[in-house]
Amino acid sequence: ILNVEQSPQSLHVQEGDSTNFTCSFPSSNFYALHWYRWETAKSPEALFVMTLNGDEKKKGRISATLNTKEGYSYLYIKGSQPEDSATYLCAFTTSGTYKYIFGTGTRLKVLA
Amino acid sequence: ETGVTQTPRHLVMGMTNKKSLKCEQHLGHNAMYWYKQSAKKPLELMFVYSLEERVENNSVPSRFSPECPNSSHLFLHLHTLQPEDSALYLCASSQDIGRADQYFGPGTRLLVL
């Protein structure tokens, strides 16, 4: 059974702090790793799609890295703002399938 | 409207009711998906349609019945549900069912009494 683990489950940070979360996934038959940002009552919004070992992607203050050999990805937020408060989901796909296997998400609350 | 829309956003139904969830995508995609998210669990894939043909039924009970009349619309018909079916139901679409990115709707929050 393929499993994706995200940690921590939730965290609170102060405005201006930098933070990071982890997504762990099976390293065999890897195809892609997706990060989504999901605000309450809204649609999950795609942040990054990562496919290559060593990939680093950046969007504004948010960046992500990928290690397919050991099966993990980190998401970093620099200088957190209250509007960054959301659940951050990762999803993993294997070669030869379209199915996304999701983690349970990391719920981030940024305190002003 | 842009992206993927879902109606209703909230639904309360009794176990003997019949109701339907609607999803519409305005992206010109060929594949559509239903996901279920129960409390503290990851999103679970329920059904997948490609060009209006069902290609996946992920062991979902028959009290959930999907329908895809065209590539822009997807329905989930609900009948004789159980309280444990209370969850958030998300729709998604992608250009095709290969490696294309999935775009999500905001979900329908369902409560079964």
Coordinates of C-alpha atoms in Angstrom, one line a residue:
Chain A
I1 CA 0.0 0.0 0.0
L2 CA 1.4 3.4 -1.0
N3 CA 1.5 5.9 1.8
V4 CA 2.4 9.6 1.9
E5 CA 3.3 11.1 5.3
Q6 CA 3.3 14.8 6.1
S7 CA 4.8 16.4 9.2
P8 CA 4.0 18.2 11.3
Q9 CA 0.2 17.8 11.2
S10 CA -0.1 21.4 12.3
L11 CA 1.9 24.3 13.5
H12 CA 1.6 27.9 14.6
V13 CA 4.2 30.4 13.8
Q14 CA 4.6 34.2 14.3
E15 CA 4.4 36.6 11.5
G16 CA 7.9 37.0 10.0
D17 CA 9.1 33.5 11.0
S18 CA 10.4 31.1 8.4
T19 CA 9.1 27.6 8.5
N20 CA 9.3 24.3 6.7
F21 CA 7.3 21.0 6.4
T22 CA 8.1 17.6 5.2
C23 CA 6.4 15.2 2.7
S24 CA 7.6 11.6 2.7
F25 CA 6.7 9.2 0.0
P26 CA 7.8 5.8 -1.4
S27 CA 11.0 6.2 -3.4
S28 CA 10.3 3.4 -5.9
N29 CA 8.5 4.0 -9.2
F30 CA 8.4 7.7 -8.6
Y31 CA 7.0 10.0 -11.2
A32 CA 6.0 13.3 -9.7
L33 CA 5.4 15.1 -6.4
H34 CA 2.7 17.8 -6.2
W35 CA 2.3 20.5 -3.6
Y36 CA -1.0 22.2 -3.1
R37 CA -2.0 25.1 -0.9
W38 CA -5.6 24.8 0.5
E39 CA -7.3 27.6 2.3
T40 CA -10.5 26.9 4.2
A41 CA -13.6 26.9 2.0
K42 CA -11.6 27.3 -1.2
S43 CA -10.2 25.0 -3.9
P44 CA -6.8 23.5 -3.4
E45 CA -4.4 25.6 -5.4
A46 CA -1.4 24.0 -7.1
L47 CA 1.9 25.3 -6.0
F48 CA 4.6 23.1 -7.5
V49 CA 5.0 19.9 -9.6
M50 CA 8.4 18.3 -9.1
T51 CA 9.7 15.4 -11.1
L52 CA 13.5 15.4 -11.0
N53 CA 15.7 14.4 -8.1
G54 CA 17.3 17.5 -6.7
D55 CA 14.6 19.8 -8.2
E56 CA 14.2 23.1 -6.4
K57 CA 11.2 25.3 -7.2
K58 CA 10.3 28.8 -6.0
K59 CA 7.2 31.0 -6.0
G60 CA 7.7 34.2 -4.2
R61 CA 8.5 33.4 -0.5
I62 CA 7.6 29.7 -0.9
S63 CA 10.1 27.1 -2.2
A64 CA 10.3 23.4 -2.4
T65 CA 13.0 20.7 -2.8
L66 CA 12.8 17.1 -3.8
N67 CA 14.9 14.0 -3.0
T68 CA 13.5 11.1 -4.9
K69 CA 16.2 8.6 -3.8
E70 CA 15.3 8.9 -0.1
G71 CA 11.6 9.8 -0.8
Y72 CA 11.1 13.2 0.7
S73 CA 10.2 16.8 -0.2
Y74 CA 10.5 19.9 1.9
L75 CA 8.3 23.0 1.5
Y76 CA 9.8 26.2 2.9
I77 CA 8.0 29.5 3.6
K78 CA 10.3 32.5 4.3
G79 CA 9.0 35.4 6.4
S80 CA 5.5 33.9 7.0
Q81 CA 2.5 36.2 6.6
P82 CA -1.0 35.7 8.0
E83 CA -2.2 35.1 4.4
D84 CA 0.0 32.0 4.3
S85 CA -2.3 30.4 6.8
A86 CA -3.7 27.3 5.0
T87 CA -3.3 23.5 4.8
Y88 CA -0.4 22.4 2.6
L89 CA -1.0 19.1 0.8
C90 CA 1.4 17.0 -1.0
A91 CA 0.5 14.2 -3.5
F92 CA 2.7 11.6 -5.1
T93 CA 2.2 9.8 -8.4
T94 CA 4.0 6.7 -9.6
S95 CA 5.2 5.8 -13.1
G96 CA 2.4 4.3 -15.2
T97 CA -0.5 5.7 -13.3
Y98 CA -2.5 8.9 -13.1
K99 CA -3.5 8.4 -9.5
Y100 CA -2.5 11.0 -6.9
I101 CA -1.8 9.6 -3.4
F102 CA -2.3 12.4 -1.0
G103 CA -0.9 13.1 2.5
T104 CA -3.1 14.4 5.2
G105 CA -1.6 17.8 5.0
T106 CA 0.2 20.3 7.3
R107 CA -2.1 22.9 8.7
L108 CA -0.2 26.2 9.1
K109 CA -1.5 29.1 11.2
V110 CA 0.5 32.4 11.0
L111 CA -0.2 34.7 14.0
A112 CA -0.1 38.4 13.4
Chain B
E1 CA -17.1 31.3 -14.0
T2 CA -13.6 30.0 -14.2
G3 CA -11.8 26.8 -13.1
V4 CA -13.8 24.1 -11.4
T5 CA -17.1 24.8 -9.6
Q6 CA -19.2 22.6 -7.4
T7 CA -22.7 22.9 -6.1
P8 CA -24.1 22.8 -3.6
R9 CA -21.3 23.9 -1.2
H10 CA -23.1 22.4 1.8
L11 CA -25.7 19.7 2.0
V12 CA -27.5 18.0 4.8
M13 CA -29.5 14.9 4.0
G14 CA -31.3 12.1 5.8
M15 CA -30.4 8.5 5.2
T16 CA -33.5 7.9 3.1
N17 CA -33.0 11.0 0.8
K18 CA -31.7 11.1 -2.7
K19 CA -29.5 14.1 -3.7
S20 CA -27.0 14.9 -6.3
L21 CA -23.7 16.8 -6.3
K22 CA -22.7 18.7 -9.4
C23 CA -19.3 19.6 -10.7
E24 CA -18.5 21.8 -13.7
Q25 CA -15.1 22.5 -15.2
H26 CA -14.5 25.5 -17.5
L27 CA -11.0 24.5 -18.5
G28 CA -11.6 22.3 -21.6
H29 CA -10.3 19.3 -19.8
N30 CA -11.0 15.7 -20.8
A31 CA -10.7 13.9 -17.4
M32 CA -12.7 14.5 -14.3
Y33 CA -12.4 13.0 -10.8
W34 CA -14.4 12.6 -7.6
Y35 CA -12.5 12.5 -4.3
K36 CA -13.7 12.1 -0.7
Q37 CA -12.0 13.6 2.3
S38 CA -13.1 12.3 5.7
A39 CA -12.0 13.9 8.9
K40 CA -8.2 13.5 9.6
K41 CA -7.8 11.3 6.5
P42 CA -6.1 12.0 3.1
L43 CA -8.1 12.7 0.0
E44 CA -9.3 9.4 -1.4
L45 CA -10.0 8.9 -5.1
M46 CA -13.5 7.6 -5.8
F47 CA -14.2 7.8 -9.5
V48 CA -12.4 8.8 -12.7
Y49 CA -13.9 9.7 -16.0
S50 CA -12.0 10.2 -19.3
L51 CA -13.9 11.6 -22.3
E52 CA -17.1 10.7 -20.5
E53 CA -16.1 7.1 -19.9
R54 CA -15.6 5.8 -16.4
V55 CA -12.1 4.4 -16.1
E56 CA -11.9 4.0 -12.3
N57 CA -14.3 2.9 -9.6
N58 CA -12.2 2.7 -6.5
S59 CA -14.3 0.1 -4.6
V60 CA -16.9 2.7 -3.9
P61 CA -20.3 1.5 -2.5
S62 CA -23.2 1.5 -5.0
R63 CA -25.0 4.1 -2.9
F64 CA -22.7 6.5 -4.7
S65 CA -23.5 6.7 -8.4
P66 CA -21.5 9.0 -10.7
E67 CA -22.6 10.4 -14.0
C68 CA -20.6 12.2 -16.7
P69 CA -23.0 13.5 -19.4
N70 CA -20.2 15.5 -21.2
S71 CA -16.6 16.4 -20.6
S72 CA -17.5 19.6 -18.7
H73 CA -20.0 18.1 -16.2
L74 CA -19.8 15.5 -13.5
F75 CA -22.4 14.4 -11.1
L76 CA -22.4 12.3 -8.0
H77 CA -25.8 10.9 -7.2
L78 CA -26.4 9.9 -3.6
H79 CA -29.0 7.6 -2.2
T80 CA -29.5 5.8 1.1
L81 CA -26.3 7.1 2.6
Q82 CA -25.0 6.4 6.0
P83 CA -23.8 8.8 8.6
E84 CA -20.2 7.7 8.0
D85 CA -20.5 9.1 4.5
S86 CA -20.4 12.6 5.9
A87 CA -17.3 14.2 4.4
L88 CA -16.0 16.8 2.0
Y89 CA -16.5 15.7 -1.6
L90 CA -14.1 17.3 -4.0
C91 CA -14.2 17.3 -7.8
A92 CA -11.1 17.7 -10.0
S93 CA -10.3 17.9 -13.7
S94 CA -7.2 17.5 -15.8
Q95 CA -6.3 17.8 -19.4
D96 CA -6.2 14.0 -19.7
I97 CA -5.7 11.1 -17.4
G98 CA -2.0 10.8 -18.1
R99 CA 0.4 13.0 -16.3
A100 CA -1.5 16.2 -16.4
D101 CA -2.0 18.3 -13.3
Q102 CA -5.3 18.1 -11.5
Y103 CA -7.3 21.2 -10.8
F104 CA -9.8 21.1 -7.9
G105 CA -13.1 22.6 -7.1
P106 CA -13.9 23.9 -3.6
G107 CA -15.8 20.9 -2.5
T108 CA -19.3 20.0 -1.1
R109 CA -19.5 19.5 2.6
L110 CA -22.0 16.7 3.2
L111 CA -23.7 15.8 6.4
V112 CA -25.8 12.7 6.6
L113 CA -28.2 12.5 9.5

